[in-house]
Coordinates of C-alpha atoms in Angstrom, one line a residue:
M1 CA -27.0 21.8 -25.5
N2 CA -30.1 23.5 -23.8
D3 CA -30.9 20.1 -22.2
F4 CA -27.5 19.7 -20.4
L5 CA -25.8 21.7 -17.6
R6 CA -22.0 22.2 -18.2
V7 CA -19.5 22.2 -15.3
G8 CA -15.6 22.1 -15.8
L9 CA -12.3 21.6 -13.8
Q10 CA -11.6 24.3 -11.3
N11 CA -9.8 24.1 -7.8
F12 CA -8.8 20.8 -6.5
L13 CA -11.7 20.6 -4.0
Y14 CA -14.2 21.1 -6.8
N15 CA -12.3 18.7 -9.1
A16 CA -12.5 16.1 -6.4
G17 CA -16.3 16.9 -6.1
I18 CA -16.7 16.2 -9.8
L19 CA -15.2 12.7 -9.3
G20 CA -17.4 12.1 -6.4
F21 CA -20.4 13.3 -8.2
I22 CA -19.5 10.8 -11.0
A23 CA -19.2 8.2 -8.5
V24 CA -22.7 8.9 -7.1
L25 CA -24.2 8.6 -10.6
D26 CA -22.4 5.5 -11.5
K27 CA -23.5 4.0 -8.2
G28 CA -27.2 4.7 -9.0
K29 CA -26.7 3.3 -12.6
C30 CA -27.3 6.8 -14.1
S31 CA -24.2 7.1 -16.1
H32 CA -26.2 7.6 -19.3
Y33 CA -27.3 11.1 -17.8
Y34 CA -23.6 12.5 -18.1
E35 CA -21.1 13.1 -20.7
I36 CA -17.4 13.8 -20.3
K37 CA -15.6 15.8 -22.9
G38 CA -11.9 16.9 -22.0
S39 CA -12.2 19.0 -19.0
D40 CA -16.0 19.5 -19.1
L41 CA -18.7 17.4 -17.7
Y42 CA -22.2 17.6 -19.3
I43 CA -25.1 16.6 -17.2
G44 CA -28.4 16.1 -18.4
K45 CA -31.2 18.0 -16.8
A46 CA -33.5 15.0 -17.1
L47 CA -31.5 13.7 -14.2
F48 CA -33.0 16.0 -11.7
L49 CA -36.5 16.1 -13.0
D50 CA -37.0 12.2 -12.8
D51 CA -38.9 11.5 -9.7
N52 CA -37.7 7.8 -9.8
I53 CA -34.0 9.0 -9.1
D54 CA -33.2 9.7 -5.6
L55 CA -30.0 11.4 -5.5
A56 CA -29.9 11.5 -1.7
V57 CA -30.1 7.6 -1.5
M58 CA -27.5 7.3 -4.3
Y59 CA -25.0 9.8 -2.2
Y60 CA -25.6 7.7 0.8
E61 CA -25.0 4.2 -1.1
A62 CA -21.8 5.6 -2.7
L63 CA -20.3 6.7 0.5
R64 CA -21.3 3.4 2.0
E65 CA -19.9 1.3 -0.6
R66 CA -16.6 3.4 -0.4
F67 CA -15.9 3.8 3.2
Q68 CA -17.8 1.1 5.1
D69 CA -14.8 -0.9 5.6
G70 CA -13.2 1.5 8.0
T71 CA -16.1 2.2 10.3
V72 CA -17.2 1.3 13.6
Y73 CA -20.3 -0.2 12.0
Q74 CA -18.3 -2.6 10.1
R75 CA -16.5 -3.6 13.5
I76 CA -20.0 -4.4 14.8
V77 CA -20.9 -6.4 11.6
N78 CA -17.6 -8.5 12.3
M79 CA -18.6 -8.7 16.1
N80 CA -22.0 -9.8 15.2
D81 CA -20.6 -12.6 13.0
Q82 CA -18.0 -13.7 15.7
L83 CA -20.8 -14.0 18.4
K84 CA -23.0 -16.0 16.1
N85 CA -20.5 -18.4 14.5
S86 CA -17.4 -18.8 16.9
S87 CA -16.6 -20.3 20.2
I88 CA -15.4 -17.6 22.6
D89 CA -13.4 -18.0 25.7
D90 CA -13.8 -15.9 28.7
D91 CA -11.1 -13.2 28.0
S92 CA -12.2 -12.7 24.4
L93 CA -15.9 -12.4 25.5
E94 CA -14.9 -9.8 28.1
K95 CA -12.9 -7.9 25.6
L96 CA -16.0 -7.9 23.0
M97 CA -18.2 -6.5 25.8
Q98 CA -16.0 -3.7 26.5
E99 CA -15.7 -2.9 22.9
L100 CA -19.4 -3.1 22.4
K101 CA -19.9 -0.8 25.3
T102 CA -17.3 1.9 23.9
Y103 CA -19.0 2.0 20.5
L104 CA -22.6 2.2 21.9
Q105 CA -21.9 5.1 24.5
N106 CA -20.3 7.0 21.6
K107 CA -22.3 10.2 21.0
R108 CA -23.1 9.9 17.4
Y109 CA -24.5 6.5 18.2
K110 CA -26.6 7.7 21.1
S111 CA -28.1 10.3 18.7
G112 CA -28.6 7.3 16.2
F113 CA -30.7 5.6 18.7
E114 CA -33.0 8.7 18.7
I115 CA -33.4 8.6 15.0
A116 CA -34.2 5.0 15.1
K117 CA -37.0 5.8 17.6
Q118 CA -38.5 8.2 15.1
K119 CA -38.9 5.4 12.8
G120 CA -40.9 3.4 15.2
V121 CA -38.2 1.3 16.9
Q122 CA -38.4 1.8 20.7
Y123 CA -35.7 -0.7 21.6
N124 CA -32.8 0.8 23.7
P125 CA -29.4 -0.9 23.3
L126 CA -28.1 1.0 26.3
E127 CA -30.5 -0.9 28.4
G128 CA -29.3 -4.2 26.9
L129 CA -25.7 -3.2 27.9
K130 CA -26.7 -2.6 31.5
A131 CA -28.4 -6.0 31.6
I132 CA -25.3 -7.5 30.3
N133 CA -23.3 -6.1 33.2
E134 CA -25.6 -7.8 35.6
M135 CA -25.4 -11.3 33.9
E136 CA -23.2 -14.0 35.2
N137 CA -23.9 -16.8 32.4
D138 CA -21.7 -16.2 29.3
D139 CA -24.3 -17.8 27.0
E140 CA -27.0 -15.2 28.2
K141 CA -24.4 -12.3 27.7
I142 CA -23.6 -13.6 24.0
K143 CA -27.4 -13.8 23.4
M144 CA -28.0 -10.3 24.5
A145 CA -25.1 -9.0 22.6
I146 CA -26.2 -10.5 19.2
E147 CA -29.6 -9.0 20.2
I148 CA -27.9 -5.6 20.3
T149 CA -25.7 -5.8 17.4
D150 CA -28.7 -7.2 15.3
Y151 CA -30.4 -4.0 16.3
I152 CA -27.4 -1.8 14.9
L153 CA -27.1 -3.9 11.7
K154 CA -30.9 -3.1 11.0
F155 CA -30.1 0.5 10.4
P156 CA -27.0 1.0 8.2
E157 CA -28.5 4.2 7.0
I158 CA -28.2 5.5 10.4
F159 CA -25.2 4.1 12.1
C160 CA -22.9 3.3 9.2
F161 CA -23.7 6.9 7.8
K162 CA -23.0 8.4 11.3
D163 CA -19.6 6.9 11.1
I164 CA -18.7 8.0 7.6
A165 CA -20.0 11.5 8.2
E166 CA -17.8 11.9 11.1
I167 CA -14.7 10.1 10.0
K168 CA -14.6 10.8 6.5
V169 CA -17.0 13.8 5.4
S170 CA -16.3 16.0 8.2
K171 CA -12.5 16.1 7.2
I172 CA -13.8 18.1 4.0
W173 CA -16.9 20.0 4.9
N174 CA -18.8 20.7 8.0
N175 CA -21.8 22.5 9.8
I176 CA -24.4 22.0 6.9
S177 CA -26.9 19.3 6.0
F178 CA -26.4 16.1 8.3
L179 CA -23.2 17.5 10.0
L180 CA -25.1 20.6 11.4
P181 CA -25.5 20.1 15.1
H182 CA -29.3 21.1 14.8
Y183 CA -29.9 18.0 12.7
K184 CA -28.1 15.5 14.6
I185 CA -31.1 13.6 15.5
K186 CA -32.7 13.9 12.1
D187 CA -32.7 11.3 9.5
M188 CA -29.6 12.0 7.6
I189 CA -30.6 11.0 4.0
D190 CA -33.8 13.1 4.3
T191 CA -31.7 15.9 5.5
H192 CA -29.1 15.8 2.8
R193 CA -32.1 15.6 0.2
N194 CA -33.7 18.7 1.8
V195 CA -30.6 20.9 2.1
F196 CA -28.9 19.9 -1.4
I197 CA -31.3 18.0 -3.7
K198 CA -34.7 19.7 -3.3
P199 CA -33.0 23.3 -4.1
L200 CA -31.4 21.5 -7.1
K201 CA -34.6 20.1 -8.5
N202 CA -36.6 23.4 -7.9
W203 CA -33.9 25.6 -9.6
I204 CA -34.0 23.2 -12.7
S205 CA -37.7 22.9 -12.9
K206 CA -38.8 26.5 -12.2
S207 CA -37.9 29.9 -13.3
Y208 CA -36.4 32.3 -10.8
K209 CA -35.2 36.2 -11.2
A210 CA -31.6 35.9 -11.2
K211 CA -29.5 38.3 -9.2
D212 CA -26.2 36.4 -8.2
Y213 CA -23.7 34.5 -10.1
C214 CA -22.2 31.2 -9.2
I215 CA -18.5 31.4 -8.4
E216 CA -17.5 28.1 -10.0
C217 CA -19.7 27.6 -13.1
G218 CA -20.7 31.3 -13.6
I219 CA -24.5 30.6 -14.1
S220 CA -26.9 33.2 -12.8
L221 CA -29.0 32.2 -9.9
P222 CA -31.6 33.7 -7.2
T223 CA -30.2 34.6 -3.8
S224 CA -32.7 32.2 -2.2
L225 CA -31.1 29.3 -3.8
S226 CA -27.4 30.2 -3.4
K227 CA -25.0 28.9 -0.7
G228 CA -21.8 30.4 0.7
L229 CA -18.4 28.6 0.9
S230 CA -18.2 28.9 4.8
W231 CA -19.1 24.9 5.3
L232 CA -16.0 23.8 3.3
N233 CA -13.1 23.4 5.6
D234 CA -10.3 25.9 5.0
M235 CA -12.1 27.5 2.0
G236 CA -14.8 30.1 2.6
V237 CA -16.1 32.6 5.1
D238 CA -19.6 33.0 6.6
H239 CA -21.5 35.7 4.7
K240 CA -23.7 36.3 7.5
R241 CA -20.9 37.1 10.0
K242 CA -18.0 38.4 7.9
Y243 CA -18.3 41.1 5.3
S244 CA -14.9 42.8 5.4
Y245 CA -13.4 40.1 3.2
F246 CA -15.4 41.3 0.1
W247 CA -15.1 44.3 -2.1
N248 CA -17.3 47.0 -0.7
F249 CA -18.7 44.6 2.0
K250 CA -20.8 42.8 -0.7
P251 CA -20.2 39.1 -0.7
D252 CA -20.0 37.5 -4.2
S253 CA -19.0 34.0 -3.6
Y254 CA -22.0 32.2 -4.1
L255 CA -22.6 28.6 -5.2
C256 CA -25.5 27.4 -7.5
P257 CA -27.4 24.2 -6.2
L258 CA -25.6 22.0 -8.7
C259 CA -22.0 23.1 -7.7
A260 CA -23.0 23.1 -4.0
F261 CA -24.2 19.3 -4.4
I262 CA -20.9 18.6 -6.4
Y263 CA -18.9 20.1 -3.4
S264 CA -20.8 17.9 -0.9
C265 CA -19.4 14.7 -3.3
T266 CA -15.9 16.0 -2.6
P267 CA -15.3 13.4 0.1
L268 CA -15.7 10.7 -2.5
G269 CA -13.0 12.2 -4.6
F270 CA -10.2 11.9 -2.1
S271 CA -8.3 8.8 -1.2
Y272 CA -8.2 7.9 2.4
S273 CA -6.1 5.9 4.5
D274 CA -7.5 3.0 6.8
Y275 CA -4.4 3.5 9.2
N276 CA -4.3 7.1 10.1
D277 CA -6.0 10.3 9.4
E278 CA -4.4 11.3 6.0
C279 CA -6.3 11.6 2.8
V280 CA -4.8 12.5 -0.6
F281 CA -5.9 13.9 -3.9
I282 CA -4.1 14.2 -7.2
N283 CA -5.2 17.3 -9.2
N284 CA -4.4 16.9 -12.8
S285 CA -6.3 19.6 -14.6
E286 CA -5.6 18.2 -18.0
S287 CA -8.9 16.4 -18.3
I288 CA -11.5 14.6 -16.3
E289 CA -10.4 11.3 -17.5
A290 CA -6.7 12.1 -16.6
L291 CA -8.0 13.2 -13.1
Q292 CA -9.7 9.7 -12.8
R293 CA -6.7 7.9 -14.0
D294 CA -4.3 9.5 -11.6
N295 CA -6.5 8.9 -8.5
I296 CA -7.6 5.4 -9.3
S297 CA -4.4 3.8 -7.7
A298 CA -3.9 6.5 -4.8
K299 CA -5.9 4.5 -2.4
S300 CA -3.5 1.6 -2.6
D301 CA -0.4 4.0 -2.3
I302 CA -1.7 5.8 0.7
D303 CA -2.5 2.5 2.5
H304 CA 0.8 1.1 1.7
E305 CA 2.9 3.8 3.3
A306 CA 0.4 5.3 5.9
E307 CA 0.3 1.9 7.5
K308 CA 4.1 2.4 8.1
E309 CA 3.5 6.1 8.8
N310 CA 5.9 7.1 6.0
I311 CA 4.1 10.0 4.5
G312 CA 7.3 11.3 2.9
R313 CA 7.5 8.2 0.8
L314 CA 3.6 8.2 0.3
T315 CA 4.0 11.7 -1.4
Y316 CA 7.1 10.3 -3.6
R317 CA 5.1 7.2 -4.5
L318 CA 2.2 9.2 -5.7
I319 CA 4.4 11.8 -7.7
N320 CA 6.4 8.9 -9.1
R321 CA 3.6 6.9 -10.2
I322 CA 2.1 9.9 -12.1
I323 CA 5.4 10.6 -13.9
N324 CA 5.7 6.9 -15.0
E325 CA 1.9 6.8 -16.1
Q326 CA 2.5 10.0 -18.2
L327 CA 5.6 8.7 -19.8
R328 CA 3.6 5.5 -20.6
Q329 CA 1.0 7.7 -22.2
K330 CA 3.7 9.1 -24.5
Q331 CA 3.9 12.4 -22.9
K332 CA 7.6 12.2 -22.3
Y333 CA 8.4 15.5 -23.7
E334 CA 5.3 17.3 -22.2
L335 CA 4.8 16.3 -18.7
S336 CA 1.8 18.1 -17.3
N337 CA 1.5 20.2 -14.2
I338 CA -0.1 18.4 -11.2
Q339 CA -1.0 18.9 -7.6
V340 CA -0.5 16.5 -4.9
I341 CA -2.9 17.5 -2.1
I342 CA -2.6 15.7 1.4
K343 CA -5.3 16.6 4.0
R344 CA -3.0 16.5 7.1
R345 CA -3.8 15.3 10.6
D346 CA -4.1 18.8 11.8
G347 CA -6.9 19.5 9.4
H348 CA -5.0 21.7 7.0
Y349 CA -4.1 20.8 3.4
D350 CA -0.5 20.3 2.4
I351 CA -0.5 21.3 -1.4
N352 CA 2.4 20.2 -3.5
L353 CA 2.3 22.3 -6.8
L354 CA 4.6 20.7 -9.2
S355 CA 5.4 22.1 -12.7
R356 CA 6.8 20.4 -15.7
T357 CA 10.2 21.8 -14.7
H358 CA 9.7 20.3 -11.0
L359 CA 8.7 17.0 -12.5
K360 CA 11.9 16.8 -14.6
V361 CA 14.1 17.4 -11.5
I362 CA 12.2 14.8 -9.6
K363 CA 12.5 12.3 -12.6
E364 CA 16.3 12.8 -12.8
C365 CA 16.8 12.5 -8.9
G366 CA 14.5 9.8 -8.6
K367 CA 17.1 7.5 -6.4
E368 CA 18.0 10.4 -4.4
L369 CA 14.4 11.4 -3.4
E370 CA 13.4 7.9 -2.8
R371 CA 16.2 7.6 -0.1
L372 CA 15.3 10.9 1.4
T373 CA 11.7 9.5 2.3
K374 CA 13.4 7.5 5.1
A375 CA 15.2 10.3 6.6
Y376 CA 14.2 12.8 9.4
L377 CA 15.7 15.3 11.9
T378 CA 14.8 14.9 15.4
I379 CA 13.8 18.3 16.7
S380 CA 13.5 18.8 20.3
N381 CA 10.2 20.2 21.5
K382 CA 11.1 22.7 24.4
K383 CA 7.4 23.5 25.1
K384 CA 6.6 19.9 25.8
S385 CA 5.8 19.9 29.6
K386 CA 7.3 17.1 31.9
R387 CA 3.7 15.7 32.4
N388 CA 3.3 14.7 28.8
S389 CA 6.8 13.5 28.3
N390 CA 6.0 9.9 29.2
K391 CA 2.7 9.6 27.3
N392 CA 2.4 7.8 23.7
S393 CA 6.1 7.8 22.7
K394 CA 5.2 7.2 19.2
K395 CA 2.9 10.1 18.8
D396 CA 5.4 12.4 20.5
S397 CA 8.3 11.3 18.2
S398 CA 6.1 12.1 15.2
K399 CA 5.8 15.8 16.6
D400 CA 9.4 15.9 17.1
R401 CA 10.6 14.9 13.7
L402 CA 11.4 17.0 10.6
Y403 CA 10.9 14.9 7.5
V404 CA 13.6 15.5 5.2
F405 CA 11.8 14.7 1.9
Q406 CA 8.8 16.9 2.7
E407 CA 11.3 19.8 3.2
C408 CA 13.3 19.0 0.1
I409 CA 9.9 19.0 -2.0
R410 CA 8.8 22.1 -0.3
N411 CA 12.1 23.9 -1.2
L412 CA 11.9 22.7 -4.8
I413 CA 8.4 23.9 -5.2
N414 CA 9.0 27.3 -3.7
G415 CA 12.4 27.9 -5.3
Y416 CA 14.3 27.8 -2.3
Y417 CA 17.9 26.5 -2.0
Q418 CA 18.5 23.1 -0.1
Y419 CA 21.3 24.6 2.0
G420 CA 19.0 25.6 5.1
I421 CA 18.2 21.9 5.7
I422 CA 21.7 20.8 4.9
N423 CA 23.1 23.2 7.4
M424 CA 20.5 22.0 10.1
A425 CA 21.3 18.4 9.3
L426 CA 25.2 18.7 9.6
R427 CA 24.8 20.7 13.0
K428 CA 22.7 17.9 14.2
G429 CA 25.1 15.4 12.9
F430 CA 28.1 16.9 15.0
S431 CA 25.9 17.8 18.1
D432 CA 23.9 14.8 18.6
G433 CA 25.7 12.1 16.3
E434 CA 22.8 11.7 14.0
N435 CA 23.5 9.9 10.7
V436 CA 23.3 12.6 8.0
G437 CA 24.6 10.7 4.9
Y438 CA 21.4 11.9 3.3
V439 CA 23.0 15.3 2.7
R440 CA 24.5 14.0 -0.2
Q441 CA 21.3 13.4 -1.9
L442 CA 20.2 17.0 -1.0
L443 CA 23.4 18.3 -2.6
K444 CA 22.6 16.4 -5.7
V445 CA 18.8 17.5 -5.7
Q446 CA 20.3 21.3 -5.5
L447 CA 22.6 20.7 -8.4
V448 CA 19.8 19.3 -10.8
S449 CA 17.5 22.0 -9.5
K450 CA 20.1 24.6 -10.5
K451 CA 20.3 23.0 -14.1
Y452 CA 16.6 23.0 -14.7
I453 CA 15.1 25.7 -12.5
K454 CA 17.5 28.4 -11.7
G455 CA 18.7 28.6 -15.4
G456 CA 22.2 28.0 -16.8
S457 CA 24.7 25.2 -16.1
A458 CA 25.9 24.5 -12.6
M459 CA 29.4 25.5 -11.7
V460 CA 29.9 22.3 -9.8
S461 CA 29.6 18.8 -10.7
D462 CA 28.6 15.5 -8.8
G463 CA 32.3 14.4 -9.3
M464 CA 33.6 17.5 -7.8
L465 CA 31.3 17.2 -4.7
F466 CA 32.5 13.7 -4.4
A467 CA 36.4 14.7 -4.6
V468 CA 35.9 17.6 -2.0
S469 CA 34.2 15.4 0.4
Q470 CA 37.0 12.8 0.3
D471 CA 39.4 15.7 1.3
G472 CA 37.3 16.1 4.3
I473 CA 37.3 12.4 5.1
R474 CA 41.2 12.4 4.9
L475 CA 41.4 15.4 7.3
R476 CA 39.1 13.5 9.7
K477 CA 41.1 10.4 9.5
K478 CA 44.4 12.3 10.5
F479 CA 42.5 13.3 13.6
E480 CA 41.2 9.5 14.3
N481 CA 44.9 8.3 13.6
K482 CA 46.1 10.4 16.4
D483 CA 43.8 8.8 18.9
K484 CA 44.4 5.2 19.4
S485 CA 41.5 4.5 21.7
D486 CA 38.5 2.5 21.0
T487 CA 36.2 5.6 20.8
K488 CA 38.4 7.3 18.2
K489 CA 35.3 8.2 16.1
D490 CA 33.6 10.0 18.7
S491 CA 36.8 11.6 19.8
A492 CA 37.4 12.9 16.3
D493 CA 33.8 14.4 16.2
N494 CA 34.6 16.1 19.4
K495 CA 37.9 17.7 18.1
L496 CA 36.5 18.6 14.7
R497 CA 33.1 19.8 16.1
G498 CA 34.2 23.4 16.6
F499 CA 36.2 23.5 13.4
A500 CA 32.9 22.2 11.7
Y501 CA 30.6 24.8 13.4
Q502 CA 32.9 27.7 12.3
L503 CA 32.7 26.3 8.6
L504 CA 28.8 26.0 8.9
N505 CA 28.4 29.5 10.2
A506 CA 30.6 30.9 7.2
L507 CA 28.6 28.7 4.8
Q508 CA 25.3 30.0 6.4
V509 CA 26.0 33.6 6.1
G510 CA 27.8 33.1 2.7
D511 CA 31.4 34.3 3.8
C512 CA 33.6 32.5 1.4
N513 CA 36.7 34.4 2.5
G514 CA 36.0 33.5 6.2
F515 CA 35.6 29.7 5.2
L516 CA 38.8 29.6 3.2
N517 CA 40.6 31.5 6.2
I518 CA 39.4 28.9 8.5
V519 CA 40.3 26.0 6.4
S520 CA 43.9 27.4 5.6
R521 CA 44.6 27.8 9.2
I522 CA 43.8 24.3 10.0
Y523 CA 45.8 22.8 7.2
I524 CA 48.8 25.0 7.9
G525 CA 48.7 24.2 11.5
M526 CA 48.8 20.6 10.7
G527 CA 51.6 20.9 8.3
E528 CA 49.3 19.6 5.3
P529 CA 48.8 20.9 1.8
I530 CA 45.5 22.8 1.2
P531 CA 43.4 21.0 -1.3
N532 CA 43.0 22.4 -4.9
L533 CA 39.3 22.4 -5.1
F534 CA 38.8 25.1 -2.6
M535 CA 40.0 27.6 -5.2
K536 CA 36.7 26.6 -7.2
M537 CA 34.8 28.5 -4.6
L538 CA 36.1 31.9 -5.2
N539 CA 33.9 34.3 -7.1
N540 CA 30.9 31.9 -7.2
E541 CA 28.6 31.5 -4.3
E542 CA 26.8 28.4 -5.7
A543 CA 30.2 26.5 -6.0
F544 CA 31.3 28.0 -2.6
K545 CA 28.1 26.6 -0.8
S546 CA 27.8 23.2 -2.5
L547 CA 31.4 22.3 -2.3
G548 CA 31.7 23.8 1.3
Y549 CA 28.9 21.7 2.6
A550 CA 30.4 18.4 0.7
Y551 CA 33.5 19.2 2.5
V552 CA 31.8 19.3 5.9
L553 CA 29.9 16.2 5.2
G554 CA 33.2 14.6 4.5
L555 CA 34.4 15.9 8.1
K556 CA 31.4 14.1 9.5
G557 CA 32.6 10.8 8.0
T558 CA 29.2 10.1 6.5
A559 CA 30.3 11.0 2.9
E560 CA 32.0 7.5 2.9
E561 CA 28.5 6.2 1.9
Y562 CA 29.2 7.6 -1.7
S563 CA 28.8 4.7 -4.1
A564 CA 31.9 2.8 -5.6
D565 CA 31.2 3.9 -9.0
K566 CA 31.9 7.7 -7.8
Q567 CA 35.4 6.5 -7.1
K568 CA 36.1 5.7 -10.9
N569 CA 35.1 9.3 -11.8
S570 CA 38.1 10.7 -13.4
Y571 CA 37.4 14.2 -12.0
S572 CA 38.0 12.9 -8.4
D573 CA 41.4 11.6 -9.4
E574 CA 42.4 14.6 -11.1
N575 CA 40.9 17.3 -8.8
S576 CA 42.3 15.7 -5.6
K577 CA 45.6 17.1 -6.3
E578 CA 46.8 19.4 -3.5
V579 CA 48.8 22.6 -4.0
K580 CA 51.8 23.4 -1.7

């Protein structure tokens, strides 16, 4: 195997890079130069020694094929077609001219004009824009607009590549190659060839005295050809500026030329949304083929949910699809560990690491989790200034929402209880009148995770939660029946709010005796018998909290959303008995 270089699956960014690297080779019809064996990729050295193979061009063409549809360049393509083939009224023409002006005055396009001049084309589209503004005849305006857009369409390797670099590639890596400000007016394909491809070819074809080792593949390499990790967003530090991160102040996180090029292919391994700034990668380290299989449909999933701005449901769709695919592959009893990585709008990675146990919980709670994807808590942003309060309300509302599904999955992954989000939700329900019926789903997830993750069997069943919530509903109705006004629901909320807050405080601090004392006083004061299920809370914190929160949910009234089949549960009839 001396004629081959071997790389294997590592972290999620590198794994995405391997998928991207394969996509580059497939685009250049060079699939015969590599072989996949499990979690390893074997690459023939002849690929890098053949002067007829231009990896830089293949890289650009793979990016363009994958991402052109979402670029400004593609909008100009569509605009050019509309100008040539459609009848345009005055309003539509004015709108097109404004769009064209916006596109061409973008900084990346202005730098693209300079690159085109270096290729010998001296045409200045900005002068054409200026001429359009001075024209009165619509036909002349259309003719000039066609001339400008034809110019843009001649250079996809400049303008389309510029769009892809800024919109897609810069999410993953930056400040190197064509994304280094120093090279902004240099040919992008040539720049990538000089930064990544030439060192790789030299490394393969010549002998060097090795001093360092690649942090990914472990191969020895000369310092002159090594690269650091600082150009990978949220990954590495700059060796030239920061030594204190390394043992004895000696940096050792170097990349060989091959692994550096693979990392540059990482954007091709992610699935991007055409509707917002999210991108997704499914990391399954079982094998490269499994990695390809799990990511092949991620694009359709992210577009389907990102269009509706429902990232919680997106995560669930991705996880659920992977589970179903594994079951289809007859791995029912050996679900593999996976990572669902989402690159958020703020530039950071949201990494959901799901073990086999987590996947079992998710599979059993499928219906509950699907309902949680639509739920959120409205969180007031006290730091928001009055000046910004009237701006884009859709954007502001997304900042002020706590998505319940994401919190639930985060708690599940980190081994936390769901009671924190449950307590917050019920408080919001009583204070702001929000619908918090989804607390029932959170309680179910908590029960199932207790069974699989915490160890042992749960002291509380779903039927018991239903029964104690009915006790809460019955007490609420007694308050409602005392008020004959049309607003008796709001009145009951007002009367029960102080009582509910006391119970929630006791639940938050784990004070079972305090909880039972508060409940006993209210029932005795109303001359009502105390429900028998409260005795189940004693001597078990898990039973106390789950039953206690289910009871408060009943007090809110939203527990009536329990499905009708729960009413047939024999336990609910037996345990709703009351003690004098």
